[in-house]
Amino acid sequence: MGLIGACWAWRRRGLDRLKRRAAVQELSGVINWTGSSRLTKEDDPEIYLIQGLFEASQLEELVALCEQRQGFAPSVQRQASGDVIVNQHRTSSSCPMLWPLMTPKDRLEQLRSMGGNEAKLASQIEKELQAVEAVQRRCAEVIGVDENRIEPLQLVKYLPGQYYSPHMDTHEEPERKSSYSGEQRTHTMLVFLSEVAEEDGGGHLHFPRLGISVLPRVGDAVLWRNLTDDGEPDLRVLHEGVAPKQCQKLAMNVWVADRPFSLNAISAWQQKQAQPEPSSSSGSQFLD
Ligand SMILES: O=C(O)CCC(=O)C(=O)O
Ligand SMILES: [Fe+2]
């Protein structure tokens, strides 16, 4: 890259960082929900427990819709290189709620007009779309962000003994190859869809560097900031999903990006996934 190219790349990164800083600070301390409490001290990264955010029935509907279409599959990790792999770093399964979002309106129309099984499929997609949008809207309201900054939801399921080892939810800087379209995740909200009893002895969300553990309660959520004031990944929020010993654990990832998503960007990402380019696999940071 010549000098001019390098200057442009540097300028783009500088502007991008400014935007990211603004995006992360804009949200600080603003949670539009009375049942929320901060779990960390002032100097530590912001982590909040938000109690009673969702009714169990609304969350059960999401899981049922996902199971109906056999949407849970072994969780993948997108590496820093952008490659998608399954390994022992994460043994749970997950269901990205991309399917309803990615079905174009005219395709739905077409299915509906075909009647029979096609019409049934259309109504299933619409149901799922409504359920997903209602949850996204609620989360955006409570966090205080534009709902277009909420990434497609991801349900996660752990059978007894399954876990997600310590990781960051951020995309690795500076390239963020694991992202949809170059965005960074400013915040994560993890919503619990099932209960894990104290007696189970596992199943919590654990922040080892901060000494914080939260046991899942249906409808509660934990919201944390992934970036420092400078807009860089805040490694103190490294976290893990500890294996439940006897229960099944269900949760939902609600990631907030530093910019709005467009469905076009997500479709382009999907197409790229369908035809992976050969690439060098060098990443050490896992997410997703
Ligand atoms: O299940 C948990 O407690 C954590 C899940 C998580 O961190 C993730 O899916 O990124
Ligand atoms: Fe995570």
PDB file of C-alpha atoms and ligand atoms in Angstrom:
ATOM      1  CA  MET A   1       0.000   0.000   0.000  1.00  0.00           C
ATOM      2  CA  GLY A   2       1.353   3.441  -0.963  1.00  0.00           C
ATOM      3  CA  LEU A   3       1.632   6.385   1.399  1.00  0.00           C
ATOM      4  CA  ILE A   4      -1.706   7.876   0.302  1.00  0.00           C
ATOM      5  CA  GLY A   5      -3.461   4.520   0.721  1.00  0.00           C
ATOM      6  CA  ALA A   6      -1.913   4.108   4.170  1.00  0.00           C
ATOM      7  CA  CYS A   7      -3.060   7.618   5.155  1.00  0.00           C
ATOM      8  CA  TRP A   8      -6.602   6.869   4.038  1.00  0.00           C
ATOM      9  CA  ALA A   9      -6.664   3.588   5.945  1.00  0.00           C
ATOM     10  CA  TRP A  10      -5.307   5.399   9.022  1.00  0.00           C
ATOM     11  CA  ARG A  11      -7.902   8.185   8.695  1.00  0.00           C
ATOM     12  CA  ARG A  12     -10.723   5.665   8.218  1.00  0.00           C
ATOM     13  CA  ARG A  13      -9.620   3.776  11.325  1.00  0.00           C
ATOM     14  CA  GLY A  14      -9.371   7.026  13.297  1.00  0.00           C
ATOM     15  CA  LEU A  15     -12.917   8.070  12.333  1.00  0.00           C
ATOM     16  CA  ASP A  16     -14.167   4.600  13.000  1.00  0.00           C
ATOM     17  CA  ARG A  17     -12.654   4.655  16.477  1.00  0.00           C
ATOM     18  CA  LEU A  18     -14.249   8.028  17.239  1.00  0.00           C
ATOM     19  CA  LYS A  19     -17.648   6.665  16.209  1.00  0.00           C
ATOM     20  CA  ARG A  20     -17.103   3.567  18.337  1.00  0.00           C
ATOM     21  CA  ARG A  21     -16.149   5.675  21.367  1.00  0.00           C
ATOM     22  CA  ALA A  22     -19.282   7.754  20.938  1.00  0.00           C
ATOM     23  CA  ALA A  23     -21.417   4.628  20.477  1.00  0.00           C
ATOM     24  CA  VAL A  24     -20.158   3.004  23.662  1.00  0.00           C
ATOM     25  CA  GLN A  25     -20.308   6.131  25.831  1.00  0.00           C
ATOM     26  CA  GLU A  26     -23.738   7.146  24.604  1.00  0.00           C
ATOM     27  CA  LEU A  27     -25.200   4.166  26.439  1.00  0.00           C
ATOM     28  CA  SER A  28     -23.321   4.454  29.713  1.00  0.00           C
ATOM     29  CA  GLY A  29     -25.552   4.016  32.706  1.00  0.00           C
ATOM     30  CA  VAL A  30     -28.772   4.470  30.753  1.00  0.00           C
ATOM     31  CA  ILE A  31     -31.059   1.547  31.324  1.00  0.00           C
ATOM     32  CA  ASN A  32     -34.699   2.166  30.969  1.00  0.00           C
ATOM     33  CA  TRP A  33     -35.855  -0.471  33.458  1.00  0.00           C
ATOM     34  CA  THR A  34     -36.606  -0.152  37.149  1.00  0.00           C
ATOM     35  CA  GLY A  35     -35.481  -3.666  38.032  1.00  0.00           C
ATOM     36  CA  SER A  36     -31.843  -3.094  37.119  1.00  0.00           C
ATOM     37  CA  SER A  37     -28.830  -3.019  39.405  1.00  0.00           C
ATOM     38  CA  ARG A  38     -25.136  -2.620  38.772  1.00  0.00           C
ATOM     39  CA  LEU A  39     -23.040  -5.654  39.689  1.00  0.00           C
ATOM     40  CA  THR A  40     -19.629  -3.959  39.478  1.00  0.00           C
ATOM     41  CA  LYS A  41     -17.798  -1.160  41.289  1.00  0.00           C
ATOM     42  CA  GLU A  42     -17.482   2.250  39.665  1.00  0.00           C
ATOM     43  CA  ASP A  43     -13.948   1.654  38.367  1.00  0.00           C
ATOM     44  CA  ASP A  44     -14.798  -1.739  36.917  1.00  0.00           C
ATOM     45  CA  PRO A  45     -16.564  -2.247  33.580  1.00  0.00           C
ATOM     46  CA  GLU A  46     -20.312  -1.714  33.665  1.00  0.00           C
ATOM     47  CA  ILE A  47     -22.270  -4.930  34.217  1.00  0.00           C
ATOM     48  CA  TYR A  48     -25.943  -4.783  35.133  1.00  0.00           C
ATOM     49  CA  LEU A  49     -28.459  -7.367  36.240  1.00  0.00           C
ATOM     50  CA  ILE A  50     -31.862  -6.587  34.740  1.00  0.00           C
ATOM     51  CA  GLN A  51     -34.571  -8.532  36.514  1.00  0.00           C
ATOM     52  CA  GLY A  52     -37.944  -9.552  35.126  1.00  0.00           C
ATOM     53  CA  LEU A  53     -37.329  -8.166  31.651  1.00  0.00           C
ATOM     54  CA  PHE A  54     -39.343 -10.808  29.781  1.00  0.00           C
ATOM     55  CA  GLU A  55     -42.336 -13.001  30.555  1.00  0.00           C
ATOM     56  CA  ALA A  56     -41.474 -16.701  30.444  1.00  0.00           C
ATOM     57  CA  SER A  57     -44.205 -17.296  27.820  1.00  0.00           C
ATOM     58  CA  GLN A  58     -42.652 -14.841  25.333  1.00  0.00           C
ATOM     59  CA  LEU A  59     -39.297 -16.597  25.626  1.00  0.00           C
ATOM     60  CA  GLU A  60     -40.828 -20.081  25.452  1.00  0.00           C
ATOM     61  CA  GLU A  61     -42.422 -19.085  22.153  1.00  0.00           C
ATOM     62  CA  LEU A  62     -39.028 -18.210  20.681  1.00  0.00           C
ATOM     63  CA  VAL A  63     -37.552 -21.547  21.730  1.00  0.00           C
ATOM     64  CA  ALA A  64     -40.567 -23.472  20.416  1.00  0.00           C
ATOM     65  CA  LEU A  65     -40.366 -21.699  17.045  1.00  0.00           C
ATOM     66  CA  CYS A  66     -36.697 -22.455  16.811  1.00  0.00           C
ATOM     67  CA  GLU A  67     -37.142 -26.108  17.755  1.00  0.00           C
ATOM     68  CA  GLN A  68     -40.029 -26.516  15.324  1.00  0.00           C
ATOM     69  CA  ARG A  69     -37.666 -25.862  12.444  1.00  0.00           C
ATOM     70  CA  GLN A  70     -34.808 -27.806  14.094  1.00  0.00           C
ATOM     71  CA  GLY A  71     -32.831 -24.602  14.357  1.00  0.00           C
ATOM     72  CA  PHE A  72     -30.445 -25.653  17.164  1.00  0.00           C
ATOM     73  CA  ALA A  73     -27.095 -26.901  15.850  1.00  0.00           C
ATOM     74  CA  PRO A  74     -23.635 -27.314  17.403  1.00  0.00           C
ATOM     75  CA  SER A  75     -22.364 -23.804  18.115  1.00  0.00           C
ATOM     76  CA  VAL A  76     -19.713 -22.533  15.794  1.00  0.00           C
ATOM     77  CA  GLN A  77     -16.982 -20.052  16.534  1.00  0.00           C
ATOM     78  CA  ARG A  78     -15.999 -17.466  14.044  1.00  0.00           C
ATOM     79  CA  GLN A  79     -12.265 -17.034  14.340  1.00  0.00           C
ATOM     80  CA  ALA A  80     -10.357 -13.795  13.953  1.00  0.00           C
ATOM     81  CA  SER A  81      -9.591 -14.963  10.397  1.00  0.00           C
ATOM     82  CA  GLY A  82     -13.321 -15.087   9.651  1.00  0.00           C
ATOM     83  CA  ASP A  83     -13.279 -18.907   9.372  1.00  0.00           C
ATOM     84  CA  VAL A  84     -16.109 -20.797  11.031  1.00  0.00           C
ATOM     85  CA  ILE A  85     -15.173 -23.824  13.117  1.00  0.00           C
ATOM     86  CA  VAL A  86     -16.653 -26.175  15.723  1.00  0.00           C
ATOM     87  CA  ASN A  87     -14.325 -27.235  18.527  1.00  0.00           C
ATOM     88  CA  GLN A  88     -13.982 -27.999  22.216  1.00  0.00           C
ATOM     89  CA  HIS A  89     -13.855 -24.300  23.132  1.00  0.00           C
ATOM     90  CA  ARG A  90     -17.638 -24.338  22.965  1.00  0.00           C
ATOM     91  CA  THR A  91     -19.705 -27.494  23.184  1.00  0.00           C
ATOM     92  CA  SER A  92     -23.208 -25.991  23.399  1.00  0.00           C
ATOM     93  CA  SER A  93     -25.633 -25.616  20.517  1.00  0.00           C
ATOM     94  CA  SER A  94     -27.200 -22.445  19.158  1.00  0.00           C
ATOM     95  CA  CYS A  95     -29.872 -21.091  16.863  1.00  0.00           C
ATOM     96  CA  PRO A  96     -29.304 -17.797  15.055  1.00  0.00           C
ATOM     97  CA  MET A  97     -32.683 -16.155  14.422  1.00  0.00           C
ATOM     98  CA  LEU A  98     -31.588 -15.083  10.934  1.00  0.00           C
ATOM     99  CA  TRP A  99     -34.068 -17.141   8.974  1.00  0.00           C
ATOM    100  CA  PRO A 100     -37.144 -14.946   9.523  1.00  0.00           C
ATOM    101  CA  LEU A 101     -35.165 -11.742   8.994  1.00  0.00           C
ATOM    102  CA  MET A 102     -33.713 -12.954   5.731  1.00  0.00           C
ATOM    103  CA  THR A 103     -36.942 -14.019   4.060  1.00  0.00           C
ATOM    104  CA  PRO A 104     -37.872 -11.248   1.615  1.00  0.00           C
ATOM    105  CA  LYS A 105     -41.426  -9.918   1.803  1.00  0.00           C
ATOM    106  CA  ASP A 106     -42.164 -10.884  -1.823  1.00  0.00           C
ATOM    107  CA  ARG A 107     -41.068 -14.481  -1.140  1.00  0.00           C
ATOM    108  CA  LEU A 108     -43.492 -14.573   1.801  1.00  0.00           C
ATOM    109  CA  GLU A 109     -46.273 -13.230  -0.433  1.00  0.00           C
ATOM    110  CA  GLN A 110     -45.480 -15.909  -3.018  1.00  0.00           C
ATOM    111  CA  LEU A 111     -45.516 -18.729  -0.433  1.00  0.00           C
ATOM    112  CA  ARG A 112     -48.802 -17.477   0.995  1.00  0.00           C
ATOM    113  CA  SER A 113     -50.451 -17.451  -2.426  1.00  0.00           C
ATOM    114  CA  MET A 114     -49.361 -21.049  -3.090  1.00  0.00           C
ATOM    115  CA  GLY A 115     -51.602 -22.388  -0.279  1.00  0.00           C
ATOM    116  CA  GLY A 116     -51.087 -25.782   1.403  1.00  0.00           C
ATOM    117  CA  ASN A 117     -47.700 -26.483   2.980  1.00  0.00           C
ATOM    118  CA  GLU A 118     -46.152 -23.377   1.433  1.00  0.00           C
ATOM    119  CA  ALA A 119     -48.748 -21.145   3.075  1.00  0.00           C
ATOM    120  CA  LYS A 120     -48.131 -22.945   6.372  1.00  0.00           C
ATOM    121  CA  LEU A 121     -44.422 -22.217   6.001  1.00  0.00           C
ATOM    122  CA  ALA A 122     -45.177 -18.541   5.319  1.00  0.00           C
ATOM    123  CA  SER A 123     -47.254 -18.268   8.460  1.00  0.00           C
ATOM    124  CA  GLN A 124     -44.477 -19.947  10.492  1.00  0.00           C
ATOM    125  CA  ILE A 125     -41.927 -17.473   9.152  1.00  0.00           C
ATOM    126  CA  GLU A 126     -44.233 -14.554   9.930  1.00  0.00           C
ATOM    127  CA  LYS A 127     -44.828 -15.784  13.465  1.00  0.00           C
ATOM    128  CA  GLU A 128     -41.106 -16.083  14.042  1.00  0.00           C
ATOM    129  CA  LEU A 129     -40.476 -12.676  12.507  1.00  0.00           C
ATOM    130  CA  GLN A 130     -43.018 -11.035  14.816  1.00  0.00           C
ATOM    131  CA  ALA A 131     -41.582 -12.788  17.873  1.00  0.00           C
ATOM    132  CA  VAL A 132     -38.013 -11.800  16.976  1.00  0.00           C
ATOM    133  CA  GLU A 133     -38.907  -8.193  16.212  1.00  0.00           C
ATOM    134  CA  ALA A 134     -40.854  -7.789  19.461  1.00  0.00           C
ATOM    135  CA  VAL A 135     -37.871  -9.030  21.477  1.00  0.00           C
ATOM    136  CA  GLN A 136     -35.404  -6.854  19.568  1.00  0.00           C
ATOM    137  CA  ARG A 137     -37.617  -3.792  20.058  1.00  0.00           C
ATOM    138  CA  ARG A 138     -37.923  -4.422  23.781  1.00  0.00           C
ATOM    139  CA  CYS A 139     -34.168  -4.851  24.223  1.00  0.00           C
ATOM    140  CA  ALA A 140     -33.404  -1.706  22.208  1.00  0.00           C
ATOM    141  CA  GLU A 141     -35.884   0.313  24.296  1.00  0.00           C
ATOM    142  CA  VAL A 142     -34.414  -0.837  27.582  1.00  0.00           C
ATOM    143  CA  ILE A 143     -30.816  -0.336  26.495  1.00  0.00           C
ATOM    144  CA  GLY A 144     -31.694   2.984  24.850  1.00  0.00           C
ATOM    145  CA  VAL A 145     -30.388   2.332  21.332  1.00  0.00           C
ATOM    146  CA  ASP A 146     -31.722   2.411  17.823  1.00  0.00           C
ATOM    147  CA  GLU A 147     -33.207  -1.050  17.249  1.00  0.00           C
ATOM    148  CA  ASN A 148     -31.263  -1.354  13.997  1.00  0.00           C
ATOM    149  CA  ARG A 149     -28.121  -1.654  16.106  1.00  0.00           C
ATOM    150  CA  ILE A 150     -29.304  -4.990  17.543  1.00  0.00           C
ATOM    151  CA  GLU A 151     -27.626  -7.937  15.801  1.00  0.00           C
ATOM    152  CA  PRO A 152     -29.857 -10.874  14.747  1.00  0.00           C
ATOM    153  CA  LEU A 153     -30.689 -12.704  17.992  1.00  0.00           C
ATOM    154  CA  GLN A 154     -28.959 -15.948  18.870  1.00  0.00           C
ATOM    155  CA  LEU A 155     -30.450 -18.612  21.152  1.00  0.00           C
ATOM    156  CA  VAL A 156     -28.014 -20.873  22.993  1.00  0.00           C
ATOM    157  CA  LYS A 157     -28.667 -24.237  24.583  1.00  0.00           C
ATOM    158  CA  TYR A 158     -26.477 -26.203  27.008  1.00  0.00           C
ATOM    159  CA  LEU A 159     -27.224 -29.812  27.948  1.00  0.00           C
ATOM    160  CA  PRO A 160     -25.680 -31.031  31.216  1.00  0.00           C
ATOM    161  CA  GLY A 161     -21.899 -30.911  30.865  1.00  0.00           C
ATOM    162  CA  GLN A 162     -21.866 -28.506  27.900  1.00  0.00           C
ATOM    163  CA  TYR A 163     -20.070 -25.167  28.239  1.00  0.00           C
ATOM    164  CA  TYR A 164     -18.616 -22.120  26.515  1.00  0.00           C
ATOM    165  CA  SER A 165     -15.023 -21.455  27.659  1.00  0.00           C
ATOM    166  CA  PRO A 166     -13.795 -17.965  28.600  1.00  0.00           C
ATOM    167  CA  HIS A 167     -14.025 -15.616  25.620  1.00  0.00           C
ATOM    168  CA  MET A 168     -14.728 -12.055  24.517  1.00  0.00           C
ATOM    169  CA  ASP A 169     -17.769 -11.168  22.407  1.00  0.00           C
ATOM    170  CA  THR A 170     -15.823  -8.499  20.510  1.00  0.00           C
ATOM    171  CA  HIS A 171     -14.537  -8.938  16.961  1.00  0.00           C
ATOM    172  CA  GLU A 172     -10.786  -8.952  16.825  1.00  0.00           C
ATOM    173  CA  GLU A 173      -9.234  -5.606  15.962  1.00  0.00           C
ATOM    174  CA  PRO A 174      -8.298  -4.104  13.605  1.00  0.00           C
ATOM    175  CA  GLU A 175      -9.980  -6.115  10.830  1.00  0.00           C
ATOM    176  CA  ARG A 176     -13.007  -7.591  12.623  1.00  0.00           C
ATOM    177  CA  LYS A 177     -13.226 -10.338  10.040  1.00  0.00           C
ATOM    178  CA  SER A 178     -15.734 -12.269  12.143  1.00  0.00           C
ATOM    179  CA  SER A 179     -18.248  -9.388  11.927  1.00  0.00           C
ATOM    180  CA  TYR A 180     -21.084  -9.101   9.404  1.00  0.00           C
ATOM    181  CA  SER A 181     -19.893  -5.835   7.897  1.00  0.00           C
ATOM    182  CA  GLY A 182     -17.026  -4.406   9.931  1.00  0.00           C
ATOM    183  CA  GLU A 183     -19.071  -3.486  13.006  1.00  0.00           C
ATOM    184  CA  GLN A 184     -17.857  -3.884  16.594  1.00  0.00           C
ATOM    185  CA  ARG A 185     -20.020  -5.096  19.490  1.00  0.00           C
ATOM    186  CA  THR A 186     -20.275  -2.313  22.064  1.00  0.00           C
ATOM    187  CA  HIS A 187     -22.534  -4.211  24.488  1.00  0.00           C
ATOM    188  CA  THR A 188     -23.876  -7.686  25.135  1.00  0.00           C
ATOM    189  CA  MET A 189     -27.180  -8.495  26.756  1.00  0.00           C
ATOM    190  CA  LEU A 190     -27.561 -12.140  27.731  1.00  0.00           C
ATOM    191  CA  VAL A 191     -31.180 -13.029  28.469  1.00  0.00           C
ATOM    192  CA  PHE A 192     -31.888 -16.203  30.439  1.00  0.00           C
ATOM    193  CA  LEU A 193     -34.580 -18.450  29.020  1.00  0.00           C
ATOM    194  CA  SER A 194     -34.429 -21.122  31.689  1.00  0.00           C
ATOM    195  CA  GLU A 195     -33.800 -21.484  35.383  1.00  0.00           C
ATOM    196  CA  VAL A 196     -30.723 -23.170  36.864  1.00  0.00           C
ATOM    197  CA  ALA A 197     -31.096 -24.027  40.538  1.00  0.00           C
ATOM    198  CA  GLU A 198     -28.328 -23.273  43.036  1.00  0.00           C
ATOM    199  CA  GLU A 199     -28.169 -27.021  43.828  1.00  0.00           C
ATOM    200  CA  ASP A 200     -27.127 -27.757  40.256  1.00  0.00           C
ATOM    201  CA  GLY A 201     -23.660 -26.417  41.127  1.00  0.00           C
ATOM    202  CA  GLY A 202     -23.047 -25.001  37.620  1.00  0.00           C
ATOM    203  CA  GLY A 203     -24.744 -23.241  34.722  1.00  0.00           C
ATOM    204  CA  HIS A 204     -23.863 -19.676  35.630  1.00  0.00           C
ATOM    205  CA  LEU A 205     -22.525 -16.850  33.539  1.00  0.00           C
ATOM    206  CA  HIS A 206     -19.075 -16.210  34.995  1.00  0.00           C
ATOM    207  CA  PHE A 207     -16.692 -13.252  34.639  1.00  0.00           C
ATOM    208  CA  PRO A 208     -13.471 -14.775  36.026  1.00  0.00           C
ATOM    209  CA  ARG A 209     -11.470 -11.510  35.992  1.00  0.00           C
ATOM    210  CA  LEU A 210     -14.135  -9.674  37.981  1.00  0.00           C
ATOM    211  CA  GLY A 211     -15.179 -12.512  40.277  1.00  0.00           C
ATOM    212  CA  ILE A 212     -18.839 -12.266  39.202  1.00  0.00           C
ATOM    213  CA  SER A 213     -21.208 -15.196  38.677  1.00  0.00           C
ATOM    214  CA  VAL A 214     -24.881 -14.963  37.789  1.00  0.00           C
ATOM    215  CA  LEU A 215     -27.264 -17.909  38.007  1.00  0.00           C
ATOM    216  CA  PRO A 216     -29.883 -17.995  35.248  1.00  0.00           C
ATOM    217  CA  ARG A 217     -33.437 -16.950  36.222  1.00  0.00           C
ATOM    218  CA  VAL A 218     -36.081 -16.990  33.462  1.00  0.00           C
ATOM    219  CA  GLY A 219     -36.700 -13.497  32.078  1.00  0.00           C
ATOM    220  CA  ASP A 220     -33.653 -11.878  33.730  1.00  0.00           C
ATOM    221  CA  ALA A 221     -30.812 -10.440  31.675  1.00  0.00           C
ATOM    222  CA  VAL A 222     -27.227  -9.357  32.221  1.00  0.00           C
ATOM    223  CA  LEU A 223     -26.030  -6.362  30.239  1.00  0.00           C
ATOM    224  CA  TRP A 224     -22.373  -5.442  29.957  1.00  0.00           C
ATOM    225  CA  ARG A 225     -20.103  -3.138  28.071  1.00  0.00           C
ATOM    226  CA  ASN A 226     -17.528  -4.832  25.866  1.00  0.00           C
ATOM    227  CA  LEU A 227     -15.406  -1.761  25.125  1.00  0.00           C
ATOM    228  CA  THR A 228     -13.368   0.704  27.142  1.00  0.00           C
ATOM    229  CA  ASP A 229     -13.966   4.458  26.933  1.00  0.00           C
ATOM    230  CA  ASP A 230     -11.388   4.420  24.121  1.00  0.00           C
ATOM    231  CA  GLY A 231     -13.522   2.017  22.127  1.00  0.00           C
ATOM    232  CA  GLU A 232     -11.080  -0.907  22.488  1.00  0.00           C
ATOM    233  CA  PRO A 233     -12.123  -4.399  23.690  1.00  0.00           C
ATOM    234  CA  ASP A 234     -12.173  -4.343  27.501  1.00  0.00           C
ATOM    235  CA  LEU A 235     -10.492  -7.629  28.398  1.00  0.00           C
ATOM    236  CA  ARG A 236     -11.807  -7.465  31.960  1.00  0.00           C
ATOM    237  CA  VAL A 237     -15.211  -8.634  30.654  1.00  0.00           C
ATOM    238  CA  LEU A 238     -13.849 -11.994  29.517  1.00  0.00           C
ATOM    239  CA  HIS A 239     -16.661 -14.402  30.420  1.00  0.00           C
ATOM    240  CA  GLU A 240     -17.774 -18.007  30.159  1.00  0.00           C
ATOM    241  CA  GLY A 241     -20.902 -20.124  30.200  1.00  0.00           C
ATOM    242  CA  VAL A 242     -20.174 -22.683  32.916  1.00  0.00           C
ATOM    243  CA  ALA A 243     -21.548 -26.173  32.249  1.00  0.00           C
ATOM    244  CA  PRO A 244     -24.773 -26.973  34.091  1.00  0.00           C
ATOM    245  CA  LYS A 245     -24.348 -30.304  35.900  1.00  0.00           C
ATOM    246  CA  GLN A 246     -27.881 -31.636  35.721  1.00  0.00           C
ATOM    247  CA  CYS A 247     -30.142 -29.016  34.116  1.00  0.00           C
ATOM    248  CA  GLN A 248     -30.575 -27.802  30.586  1.00  0.00           C
ATOM    249  CA  LYS A 249     -29.679 -24.109  30.244  1.00  0.00           C
ATOM    250  CA  LEU A 250     -31.194 -21.821  27.610  1.00  0.00           C
ATOM    251  CA  ALA A 251     -30.141 -18.236  26.975  1.00  0.00           C
ATOM    252  CA  MET A 252     -30.259 -15.617  24.248  1.00  0.00           C
ATOM    253  CA  ASN A 253     -27.484 -13.348  23.029  1.00  0.00           C
ATOM    254  CA  VAL A 254     -28.515  -9.803  22.185  1.00  0.00           C
ATOM    255  CA  TRP A 255     -25.465  -8.060  20.794  1.00  0.00           C
ATOM    256  CA  VAL A 256     -25.425  -4.316  20.259  1.00  0.00           C
ATOM    257  CA  ALA A 257     -23.283  -3.062  17.390  1.00  0.00           C
ATOM    258  CA  ASP A 258     -21.605   0.332  17.073  1.00  0.00           C
ATOM    259  CA  ARG A 259     -23.642   1.068  13.951  1.00  0.00           C
ATOM    260  CA  PRO A 260     -26.993   0.146  12.418  1.00  0.00           C
ATOM    261  CA  PHE A 261     -27.190  -3.068  10.413  1.00  0.00           C
ATOM    262  CA  SER A 262     -28.719  -3.273   7.006  1.00  0.00           C
ATOM    263  CA  LEU A 263     -30.284  -6.495   5.835  1.00  0.00           C
ATOM    264  CA  ASN A 264     -28.256  -6.073   2.641  1.00  0.00           C
ATOM    265  CA  ALA A 265     -25.017  -6.267   4.623  1.00  0.00           C
ATOM    266  CA  ILE A 266     -26.241  -9.405   6.364  1.00  0.00           C
ATOM    267  CA  SER A 267     -27.285 -11.036   3.046  1.00  0.00           C
ATOM    268  CA  ALA A 268     -23.879 -10.225   1.557  1.00  0.00           C
ATOM    269  CA  TRP A 269     -22.270 -11.867   4.608  1.00  0.00           C
ATOM    270  CA  GLN A 270     -24.493 -14.934   4.177  1.00  0.00           C
ATOM    271  CA  GLN A 271     -23.503 -15.269   0.548  1.00  0.00           C
ATOM    272  CA  LYS A 272     -19.845 -15.001   1.498  1.00  0.00           C
ATOM    273  CA  GLN A 273     -20.350 -17.786   4.065  1.00  0.00           C
ATOM    274  CA  ALA A 274     -21.846 -19.981   1.338  1.00  0.00           C
ATOM    275  CA  GLN A 275     -18.658 -19.664  -0.739  1.00  0.00           C
ATOM    276  CA  PRO A 276     -15.794 -19.440   1.758  1.00  0.00           C
ATOM    277  CA  GLU A 277     -12.528 -18.054   0.416  1.00  0.00           C
ATOM    278  CA  PRO A 278      -9.385 -19.969   1.235  1.00  0.00           C
ATOM    279  CA  SER A 279      -7.782 -18.063   4.117  1.00  0.00           C
ATOM    280  CA  SER A 280      -5.002 -18.412   6.635  1.00  0.00           C
ATOM    281  CA  SER A 281      -6.293 -19.468  10.027  1.00  0.00           C
ATOM    282  CA  SER A 282      -4.476 -17.416  12.620  1.00  0.00           C
ATOM    283  CA  GLY A 283      -7.102 -16.331  15.098  1.00  0.00           C
ATOM    284  CA  SER A 284      -6.939 -16.934  18.787  1.00  0.00           C
ATOM    285  CA  GLN A 285     -10.094 -15.090  19.758  1.00  0.00           C
ATOM    286  CA  PHE A 286     -13.360 -16.987  19.507  1.00  0.00           C
ATOM    287  CA  LEU A 287     -16.822 -15.609  19.494  1.00  0.00           C
ATOM    288  CA  ASP A 288     -20.359 -16.292  18.433  1.00  0.00           C
TER     289      ASP A 288
HETATM  290  O1  LIG B   1     -24.181 -18.966  28.480  1.00  0.00           O
HETATM  291  C1  LIG B   1     -23.566 -18.099  29.051  1.00  0.00           C
HETATM  292  O2  LIG B   1     -23.670 -17.923  30.265  1.00  0.00           O
HETATM  293  C2  LIG B   1     -22.634 -17.228  28.256  1.00  0.00           C
HETATM  294  C3  LIG B   1     -22.907 -17.259  26.770  1.00  0.00           C
HETATM  295  C4  LIG B   1     -21.988 -16.382  26.019  1.00  0.00           C
HETATM  296  O3  LIG B   1     -21.164 -15.726  26.564  1.00  0.00           O
HETATM  297  C5  LIG B   1     -22.082 -16.312  24.542  1.00  0.00           C
HETATM  298  O4  LIG B   1     -22.859 -17.069  23.948  1.00  0.00           O
HETATM  299  O5  LIG B   1     -21.354 -15.481  23.951  1.00  0.00           O
HETATM  300 FE    FE B   2     -20.163 -14.373  25.223  1.00  0.00          FE
END
